Amino acid sequence: MEIEEESRATQYTTLPAGSDFRHELEIRRSRFITVLRRAPDEDSARSLVAGLRREFHDARHHCSAFVIGPDRMIQRSNDDGEPSGTAGIPMLEALIKRESAPGVLDLSDVAAVVVRYFGGILLGAGGLVRAYSESVSTALDLAPLVQRRRLRLCAVEVDHADAGRVENELRNAGYVMAETGYEARHAILRLALEDKPQSIADARSRLASLTAGSAELRPEGSEWIDVPG
């Protein structure tokens, strides 16, 4: 997928796509069911909330929070009937303050919904804040996470006779190779490079040494990929 407006971030942490992660806590007889989902846009996040309202139609609250985008520019929360500031905001803070590594706050494209079944015991404002924050934080502790990186796609034309050798040399050097195309006069090798100036400069230098300076690296846009943790 080509990016029209590139973000400042070149990587961030998120959930794997394709399945929800669920975890339940019981706090003073209330059930707090947390559901996490990869959400690349607001429609995806709101779809999760709507689906859980139907599934848990008899629950008293369906509180939600989500953070979206490589730069985490979209941040929303909803208390869904709990006292203002006691549910959605603590949930959102649990998302945005999640460390993927010491000092690294980069969790994004994640929606969290906490479904609450009231157990008959009032928790008070402080108790609700702790309960909703703990629900999301505990779910994140247990959920699988992946790193999402923006890679720069580049192409290089080489003679047919040299294509196999050059591709093998690049793979052996640790480069991620995309598709290889064959045209009438040349083979076109495509590389996926870390989206940093030094990575592109290193690739140019490597290609120059492999082709006696005849190959030229040509940028072809960028793409986000998931890298398992």
PDB file of C-alpha atoms in Angstrom:
ATOM      1  CA  MET A   1       0.000   0.000   0.000  1.00  0.00           C
ATOM      2  CA  GLU A   2       1.558   3.292  -1.032  1.00  0.00           C
ATOM      3  CA  ILE A   3       1.427   6.119   1.440  1.00  0.00           C
ATOM      4  CA  GLU A   4       0.206   9.493   0.169  1.00  0.00           C
ATOM      5  CA  GLU A   5       1.233  11.550   3.183  1.00  0.00           C
ATOM      6  CA  GLU A   6       4.103   9.957   5.043  1.00  0.00           C
ATOM      7  CA  SER A   7       4.177  10.096   8.801  1.00  0.00           C
ATOM      8  CA  ARG A   8       7.122  11.191  10.884  1.00  0.00           C
ATOM      9  CA  ALA A   9       7.207   7.724  12.434  1.00  0.00           C
ATOM     10  CA  THR A  10       8.800   4.893  10.492  1.00  0.00           C
ATOM     11  CA  GLN A  11       7.631   2.173  12.899  1.00  0.00           C
ATOM     12  CA  TYR A  12       5.171   1.548  15.710  1.00  0.00           C
ATOM     13  CA  THR A  13       3.711  -1.296  17.776  1.00  0.00           C
ATOM     14  CA  THR A  14       0.256  -2.754  17.248  1.00  0.00           C
ATOM     15  CA  LEU A  15      -1.857  -5.913  17.472  1.00  0.00           C
ATOM     16  CA  PRO A  16      -1.784  -8.626  14.808  1.00  0.00           C
ATOM     17  CA  ALA A  17      -4.537  -8.200  12.243  1.00  0.00           C
ATOM     18  CA  GLY A  18      -7.435 -10.580  11.883  1.00  0.00           C
ATOM     19  CA  SER A  19      -8.541 -11.562  15.368  1.00  0.00           C
ATOM     20  CA  ASP A  20      -9.671  -9.996  18.630  1.00  0.00           C
ATOM     21  CA  PHE A  21      -7.980 -10.525  21.975  1.00  0.00           C
ATOM     22  CA  ARG A  22     -10.202 -10.895  25.047  1.00  0.00           C
ATOM     23  CA  HIS A  23      -9.543 -10.923  28.764  1.00  0.00           C
ATOM     24  CA  GLU A  24     -11.874 -10.763  31.750  1.00  0.00           C
ATOM     25  CA  LEU A  25     -11.406  -9.451  35.283  1.00  0.00           C
ATOM     26  CA  GLU A  26     -13.797  -9.604  38.219  1.00  0.00           C
ATOM     27  CA  ILE A  27     -13.527  -6.653  40.573  1.00  0.00           C
ATOM     28  CA  ARG A  28     -15.867  -6.541  43.584  1.00  0.00           C
ATOM     29  CA  ARG A  29     -18.419  -8.698  41.764  1.00  0.00           C
ATOM     30  CA  SER A  30     -18.443  -6.581  38.603  1.00  0.00           C
ATOM     31  CA  ARG A  31     -17.268  -8.304  35.422  1.00  0.00           C
ATOM     32  CA  PHE A  32     -14.940  -6.294  33.191  1.00  0.00           C
ATOM     33  CA  ILE A  33     -14.552  -7.935  29.776  1.00  0.00           C
ATOM     34  CA  THR A  34     -11.819  -6.285  27.715  1.00  0.00           C
ATOM     35  CA  VAL A  35     -11.707  -6.740  23.945  1.00  0.00           C
ATOM     36  CA  LEU A  36      -8.743  -5.479  21.917  1.00  0.00           C
ATOM     37  CA  ARG A  37      -8.696  -5.219  18.125  1.00  0.00           C
ATOM     38  CA  ARG A  38      -6.359  -3.908  15.454  1.00  0.00           C
ATOM     39  CA  ALA A  39      -8.057  -0.765  14.138  1.00  0.00           C
ATOM     40  CA  PRO A  40      -6.391   1.045  11.219  1.00  0.00           C
ATOM     41  CA  ASP A  41      -9.163   3.673  11.081  1.00  0.00           C
ATOM     42  CA  GLU A  42     -12.049   5.082  13.099  1.00  0.00           C
ATOM     43  CA  ASP A  43     -14.642   3.017  11.249  1.00  0.00           C
ATOM     44  CA  SER A  44     -12.903  -0.184  12.360  1.00  0.00           C
ATOM     45  CA  ALA A  45     -12.841   0.990  15.968  1.00  0.00           C
ATOM     46  CA  ARG A  46     -16.495   2.010  15.955  1.00  0.00           C
ATOM     47  CA  SER A  47     -17.426  -1.275  14.310  1.00  0.00           C
ATOM     48  CA  LEU A  48     -15.892  -3.115  17.276  1.00  0.00           C
ATOM     49  CA  VAL A  49     -17.998  -1.093  19.721  1.00  0.00           C
ATOM     50  CA  ALA A  50     -21.174  -1.688  17.717  1.00  0.00           C
ATOM     51  CA  GLY A  51     -20.535  -5.419  17.469  1.00  0.00           C
ATOM     52  CA  LEU A  52     -19.937  -5.776  21.208  1.00  0.00           C
ATOM     53  CA  ARG A  53     -23.090  -3.833  22.008  1.00  0.00           C
ATOM     54  CA  ARG A  54     -24.997  -6.470  20.064  1.00  0.00           C
ATOM     55  CA  GLU A  55     -23.081  -9.401  21.566  1.00  0.00           C
ATOM     56  CA  PHE A  56     -23.289  -8.154  25.164  1.00  0.00           C
ATOM     57  CA  HIS A  57     -26.638  -6.431  24.798  1.00  0.00           C
ATOM     58  CA  ASP A  58     -27.535  -6.959  28.455  1.00  0.00           C
ATOM     59  CA  ALA A  59     -24.380  -5.315  29.849  1.00  0.00           C
ATOM     60  CA  ARG A  60     -24.697  -1.932  31.535  1.00  0.00           C
ATOM     61  CA  HIS A  61     -21.643  -0.261  29.930  1.00  0.00           C
ATOM     62  CA  HIS A  62     -19.558  -0.637  26.769  1.00  0.00           C
ATOM     63  CA  CYS A  63     -16.729   1.839  27.358  1.00  0.00           C
ATOM     64  CA  SER A  64     -14.157   2.410  24.636  1.00  0.00           C
ATOM     65  CA  ALA A  65     -10.880   4.032  23.673  1.00  0.00           C
ATOM     66  CA  PHE A  66      -8.720   3.915  20.591  1.00  0.00           C
ATOM     67  CA  VAL A  67      -5.518   5.374  19.195  1.00  0.00           C
ATOM     68  CA  ILE A  68      -4.882   5.364  15.452  1.00  0.00           C
ATOM     69  CA  GLY A  69      -2.104   6.258  13.006  1.00  0.00           C
ATOM     70  CA  PRO A  70       1.696   5.879  12.989  1.00  0.00           C
ATOM     71  CA  ASP A  71       1.959   9.284  14.690  1.00  0.00           C
ATOM     72  CA  ARG A  72      -0.980   8.475  17.019  1.00  0.00           C
ATOM     73  CA  MET A  73      -2.823  11.602  15.920  1.00  0.00           C
ATOM     74  CA  ILE A  74      -6.321  10.117  16.392  1.00  0.00           C
ATOM     75  CA  GLN A  75      -7.217   9.468  20.040  1.00  0.00           C
ATOM     76  CA  ARG A  76     -10.789   8.996  21.237  1.00  0.00           C
ATOM     77  CA  SER A  77     -12.536   7.683  24.355  1.00  0.00           C
ATOM     78  CA  ASN A  78     -16.103   7.181  25.592  1.00  0.00           C
ATOM     79  CA  ASP A  79     -17.377   6.607  29.146  1.00  0.00           C
ATOM     80  CA  ASP A  80     -20.705   5.147  27.945  1.00  0.00           C
ATOM     81  CA  GLY A  81     -22.689   6.150  31.009  1.00  0.00           C
ATOM     82  CA  GLU A  82     -19.999   5.781  33.658  1.00  0.00           C
ATOM     83  CA  PRO A  83     -19.210   8.981  35.599  1.00  0.00           C
ATOM     84  CA  SER A  84     -17.282  11.397  33.370  1.00  0.00           C
ATOM     85  CA  GLY A  85     -13.570  10.646  33.201  1.00  0.00           C
ATOM     86  CA  THR A  86     -13.707   7.334  35.070  1.00  0.00           C
ATOM     87  CA  ALA A  87     -13.636   4.876  32.148  1.00  0.00           C
ATOM     88  CA  GLY A  88     -12.743   6.080  28.651  1.00  0.00           C
ATOM     89  CA  ILE A  89      -9.865   8.351  29.635  1.00  0.00           C
ATOM     90  CA  PRO A  90      -8.159   5.768  31.917  1.00  0.00           C
ATOM     91  CA  MET A  91      -8.521   3.250  29.097  1.00  0.00           C
ATOM     92  CA  LEU A  92      -7.007   5.667  26.585  1.00  0.00           C
ATOM     93  CA  GLU A  93      -4.125   6.440  28.926  1.00  0.00           C
ATOM     94  CA  ALA A  94      -3.443   2.720  29.299  1.00  0.00           C
ATOM     95  CA  LEU A  95      -3.077   2.558  25.510  1.00  0.00           C
ATOM     96  CA  ILE A  96      -0.968   5.667  24.929  1.00  0.00           C
ATOM     97  CA  LYS A  97       1.296   5.094  27.949  1.00  0.00           C
ATOM     98  CA  ARG A  98       1.993   1.472  27.057  1.00  0.00           C
ATOM     99  CA  GLU A  99       5.754   0.918  26.670  1.00  0.00           C
ATOM    100  CA  SER A 100       6.777  -1.459  23.884  1.00  0.00           C
ATOM    101  CA  ALA A 101      10.370  -1.092  25.109  1.00  0.00           C
ATOM    102  CA  PRO A 102      11.849   0.923  27.986  1.00  0.00           C
ATOM    103  CA  GLY A 103      10.906   4.538  27.332  1.00  0.00           C
ATOM    104  CA  VAL A 104       9.203   3.769  23.993  1.00  0.00           C
ATOM    105  CA  LEU A 105       5.540   4.806  23.742  1.00  0.00           C
ATOM    106  CA  ASP A 106       4.410   3.790  20.257  1.00  0.00           C
ATOM    107  CA  LEU A 107       1.310   1.592  20.551  1.00  0.00           C
ATOM    108  CA  SER A 108      -1.201   2.527  17.858  1.00  0.00           C
ATOM    109  CA  ASP A 109      -3.949   1.252  15.545  1.00  0.00           C
ATOM    110  CA  VAL A 110      -5.553  -0.349  18.600  1.00  0.00           C
ATOM    111  CA  ALA A 111      -9.147  -0.161  19.819  1.00  0.00           C
ATOM    112  CA  ALA A 112     -10.120  -1.274  23.316  1.00  0.00           C
ATOM    113  CA  VAL A 113     -13.633  -1.890  24.597  1.00  0.00           C
ATOM    114  CA  VAL A 114     -14.411  -2.814  28.201  1.00  0.00           C
ATOM    115  CA  VAL A 115     -17.837  -4.377  28.716  1.00  0.00           C
ATOM    116  CA  ARG A 116     -19.004  -4.066  32.319  1.00  0.00           C
ATOM    117  CA  TYR A 117     -21.608  -6.171  34.054  1.00  0.00           C
ATOM    118  CA  PHE A 118     -22.439  -4.361  37.290  1.00  0.00           C
ATOM    119  CA  GLY A 119     -22.091  -6.599  40.345  1.00  0.00           C
ATOM    120  CA  GLY A 120     -24.121  -4.546  42.794  1.00  0.00           C
ATOM    121  CA  ILE A 121     -21.221  -2.933  44.659  1.00  0.00           C
ATOM    122  CA  LEU A 122     -20.398   0.692  43.887  1.00  0.00           C
ATOM    123  CA  LEU A 123     -16.686   1.201  43.206  1.00  0.00           C
ATOM    124  CA  GLY A 124     -16.545   4.974  43.502  1.00  0.00           C
ATOM    125  CA  ALA A 125     -14.766   7.244  41.038  1.00  0.00           C
ATOM    126  CA  GLY A 126     -11.267   6.164  42.062  1.00  0.00           C
ATOM    127  CA  GLY A 127     -12.217   2.512  41.981  1.00  0.00           C
ATOM    128  CA  LEU A 128     -13.679   2.835  38.484  1.00  0.00           C
ATOM    129  CA  VAL A 129     -10.560   4.574  37.188  1.00  0.00           C
ATOM    130  CA  ARG A 130      -8.368   1.804  38.553  1.00  0.00           C
ATOM    131  CA  ALA A 131     -10.681  -0.941  37.280  1.00  0.00           C
ATOM    132  CA  TYR A 132     -10.876   0.318  33.694  1.00  0.00           C
ATOM    133  CA  SER A 133      -7.171   1.138  33.552  1.00  0.00           C
ATOM    134  CA  GLU A 134      -6.233  -2.265  34.983  1.00  0.00           C
ATOM    135  CA  SER A 135      -8.572  -4.062  32.586  1.00  0.00           C
ATOM    136  CA  VAL A 136      -6.866  -2.621  29.521  1.00  0.00           C
ATOM    137  CA  SER A 137      -3.340  -2.804  30.931  1.00  0.00           C
ATOM    138  CA  THR A 138      -3.728  -6.465  31.911  1.00  0.00           C
ATOM    139  CA  ALA A 139      -5.136  -7.346  28.493  1.00  0.00           C
ATOM    140  CA  LEU A 140      -2.186  -5.630  26.806  1.00  0.00           C
ATOM    141  CA  ASP A 141       0.228  -7.537  29.057  1.00  0.00           C
ATOM    142  CA  LEU A 142      -1.164 -10.797  27.717  1.00  0.00           C
ATOM    143  CA  ALA A 143      -1.954  -9.857  24.109  1.00  0.00           C
ATOM    144  CA  PRO A 144       0.412 -10.659  21.224  1.00  0.00           C
ATOM    145  CA  LEU A 145       1.968  -7.547  19.724  1.00  0.00           C
ATOM    146  CA  VAL A 146       3.812  -6.904  16.477  1.00  0.00           C
ATOM    147  CA  GLN A 147       6.007  -4.116  15.205  1.00  0.00           C
ATOM    148  CA  ARG A 148       4.823  -2.371  12.080  1.00  0.00           C
ATOM    149  CA  ARG A 149       7.547  -0.814   9.946  1.00  0.00           C
ATOM    150  CA  ARG A 150       7.544   1.418   6.918  1.00  0.00           C
ATOM    151  CA  LEU A 151       9.858   0.039   4.273  1.00  0.00           C
ATOM    152  CA  ARG A 152      11.104   1.937   1.241  1.00  0.00           C
ATOM    153  CA  LEU A 153      10.556   0.017  -1.971  1.00  0.00           C
ATOM    154  CA  CYS A 154      13.342   0.437  -4.522  1.00  0.00           C
ATOM    155  CA  ALA A 155      14.045  -1.141  -7.901  1.00  0.00           C
ATOM    156  CA  VAL A 156      17.243  -1.756  -9.797  1.00  0.00           C
ATOM    157  CA  GLU A 157      17.771  -2.880 -13.404  1.00  0.00           C
ATOM    158  CA  VAL A 158      20.437  -5.500 -14.079  1.00  0.00           C
ATOM    159  CA  ASP A 159      21.344  -7.677 -17.027  1.00  0.00           C
ATOM    160  CA  HIS A 160      19.514 -10.985 -17.209  1.00  0.00           C
ATOM    161  CA  ALA A 161      22.796 -12.859 -16.883  1.00  0.00           C
ATOM    162  CA  ASP A 162      23.625 -11.061 -13.623  1.00  0.00           C
ATOM    163  CA  ALA A 163      20.159 -11.078 -12.008  1.00  0.00           C
ATOM    164  CA  GLY A 164      20.498 -14.373 -10.120  1.00  0.00           C
ATOM    165  CA  ARG A 165      23.945 -13.566  -8.768  1.00  0.00           C
ATOM    166  CA  VAL A 166      23.030 -10.049  -7.650  1.00  0.00           C
ATOM    167  CA  GLU A 167      19.785 -11.201  -6.016  1.00  0.00           C
ATOM    168  CA  ASN A 168      21.558 -13.985  -4.120  1.00  0.00           C
ATOM    169  CA  GLU A 169      24.276 -11.613  -2.939  1.00  0.00           C
ATOM    170  CA  LEU A 170      21.673  -9.163  -1.673  1.00  0.00           C
ATOM    171  CA  ARG A 171      19.702 -11.875   0.137  1.00  0.00           C
ATOM    172  CA  ASN A 172      22.881 -13.199   1.733  1.00  0.00           C
ATOM    173  CA  ALA A 173      23.654  -9.675   2.920  1.00  0.00           C
ATOM    174  CA  GLY A 174      20.314  -9.598   4.732  1.00  0.00           C
ATOM    175  CA  TYR A 175      18.266  -7.494   2.333  1.00  0.00           C
ATOM    176  CA  VAL A 176      14.525  -8.096   2.025  1.00  0.00           C
ATOM    177  CA  MET A 177      13.757  -8.853  -1.610  1.00  0.00           C
ATOM    178  CA  ALA A 178      10.352  -8.175  -3.143  1.00  0.00           C
ATOM    179  CA  GLU A 179       9.276  -9.417  -6.567  1.00  0.00           C
ATOM    180  CA  THR A 180      11.701  -9.763  -9.470  1.00  0.00           C
ATOM    181  CA  GLY A 181      10.445  -8.846 -12.948  1.00  0.00           C
ATOM    182  CA  TYR A 182      11.908  -9.768 -16.314  1.00  0.00           C
ATOM    183  CA  GLU A 183      11.624  -7.416 -19.269  1.00  0.00           C
ATOM    184  CA  ALA A 184      13.023  -7.696 -22.765  1.00  0.00           C
ATOM    185  CA  ARG A 185      16.310  -5.958 -22.021  1.00  0.00           C
ATOM    186  CA  HIS A 186      16.694  -6.163 -18.243  1.00  0.00           C
ATOM    187  CA  ALA A 187      15.678  -7.925 -15.099  1.00  0.00           C
ATOM    188  CA  ILE A 188      14.236  -5.662 -12.408  1.00  0.00           C
ATOM    189  CA  LEU A 189      15.093  -6.530  -8.822  1.00  0.00           C
ATOM    190  CA  ARG A 190      13.042  -4.927  -6.064  1.00  0.00           C
ATOM    191  CA  LEU A 191      14.239  -4.375  -2.497  1.00  0.00           C
ATOM    192  CA  ALA A 192      12.354  -3.382   0.649  1.00  0.00           C
ATOM    193  CA  LEU A 193      14.668  -1.173   2.690  1.00  0.00           C
ATOM    194  CA  GLU A 194      14.400   0.346   6.132  1.00  0.00           C
ATOM    195  CA  ASP A 195      13.036   3.838   5.524  1.00  0.00           C
ATOM    196  CA  LYS A 196      16.134   5.710   6.642  1.00  0.00           C
ATOM    197  CA  PRO A 197      18.630   7.666   4.493  1.00  0.00           C
ATOM    198  CA  GLN A 198      21.564   5.570   5.697  1.00  0.00           C
ATOM    199  CA  SER A 199      19.842   2.312   4.731  1.00  0.00           C
ATOM    200  CA  ILE A 200      19.256   3.567   1.195  1.00  0.00           C
ATOM    201  CA  ALA A 201      22.829   4.873   0.948  1.00  0.00           C
ATOM    202  CA  ASP A 202      24.176   1.497   2.111  1.00  0.00           C
ATOM    203  CA  ALA A 203      22.071  -0.322  -0.493  1.00  0.00           C
ATOM    204  CA  ARG A 204      23.366   1.958  -3.247  1.00  0.00           C
ATOM    205  CA  SER A 205      26.928   1.281  -2.154  1.00  0.00           C
ATOM    206  CA  ARG A 206      26.337  -2.475  -2.053  1.00  0.00           C
ATOM    207  CA  LEU A 207      24.822  -2.478  -5.539  1.00  0.00           C
ATOM    208  CA  ALA A 208      27.672  -0.404  -6.915  1.00  0.00           C
ATOM    209  CA  SER A 209      30.166  -2.978  -5.687  1.00  0.00           C
ATOM    210  CA  LEU A 210      28.117  -5.874  -7.102  1.00  0.00           C
ATOM    211  CA  THR A 211      27.621  -4.340 -10.551  1.00  0.00           C
ATOM    212  CA  ALA A 212      30.833  -2.358 -11.052  1.00  0.00           C
ATOM    213  CA  GLY A 213      28.844   0.836 -10.644  1.00  0.00           C
ATOM    214  CA  SER A 214      26.402   0.122 -13.470  1.00  0.00           C
ATOM    215  CA  ALA A 215      23.220  -0.389 -11.395  1.00  0.00           C
ATOM    216  CA  GLU A 216      21.111   2.535 -10.198  1.00  0.00           C
ATOM    217  CA  LEU A 217      18.674   2.259  -7.301  1.00  0.00           C
ATOM    218  CA  ARG A 218      15.274   3.777  -8.141  1.00  0.00           C
ATOM    219  CA  PRO A 219      12.730   4.627  -5.389  1.00  0.00           C
ATOM    220  CA  GLU A 220       9.210   3.251  -5.941  1.00  0.00           C
ATOM    221  CA  GLY A 221       7.268   4.411  -2.899  1.00  0.00           C
ATOM    222  CA  SER A 222       6.851   2.770   0.493  1.00  0.00           C
ATOM    223  CA  GLU A 223       4.815   0.110   2.271  1.00  0.00           C
ATOM    224  CA  TRP A 224       3.954  -0.780   5.860  1.00  0.00           C
ATOM    225  CA  ILE A 225       4.610  -4.373   6.951  1.00  0.00           C
ATOM    226  CA  ASP A 226       4.168  -6.314  10.202  1.00  0.00           C
ATOM    227  CA  VAL A 227       7.269  -7.722  11.862  1.00  0.00           C
ATOM    228  CA  PRO A 228       6.549 -10.331  14.593  1.00  0.00           C
ATOM    229  CA  GLY A 229       8.053  -9.518  17.962  1.00  0.00           C
TER     230      GLY A 229
END
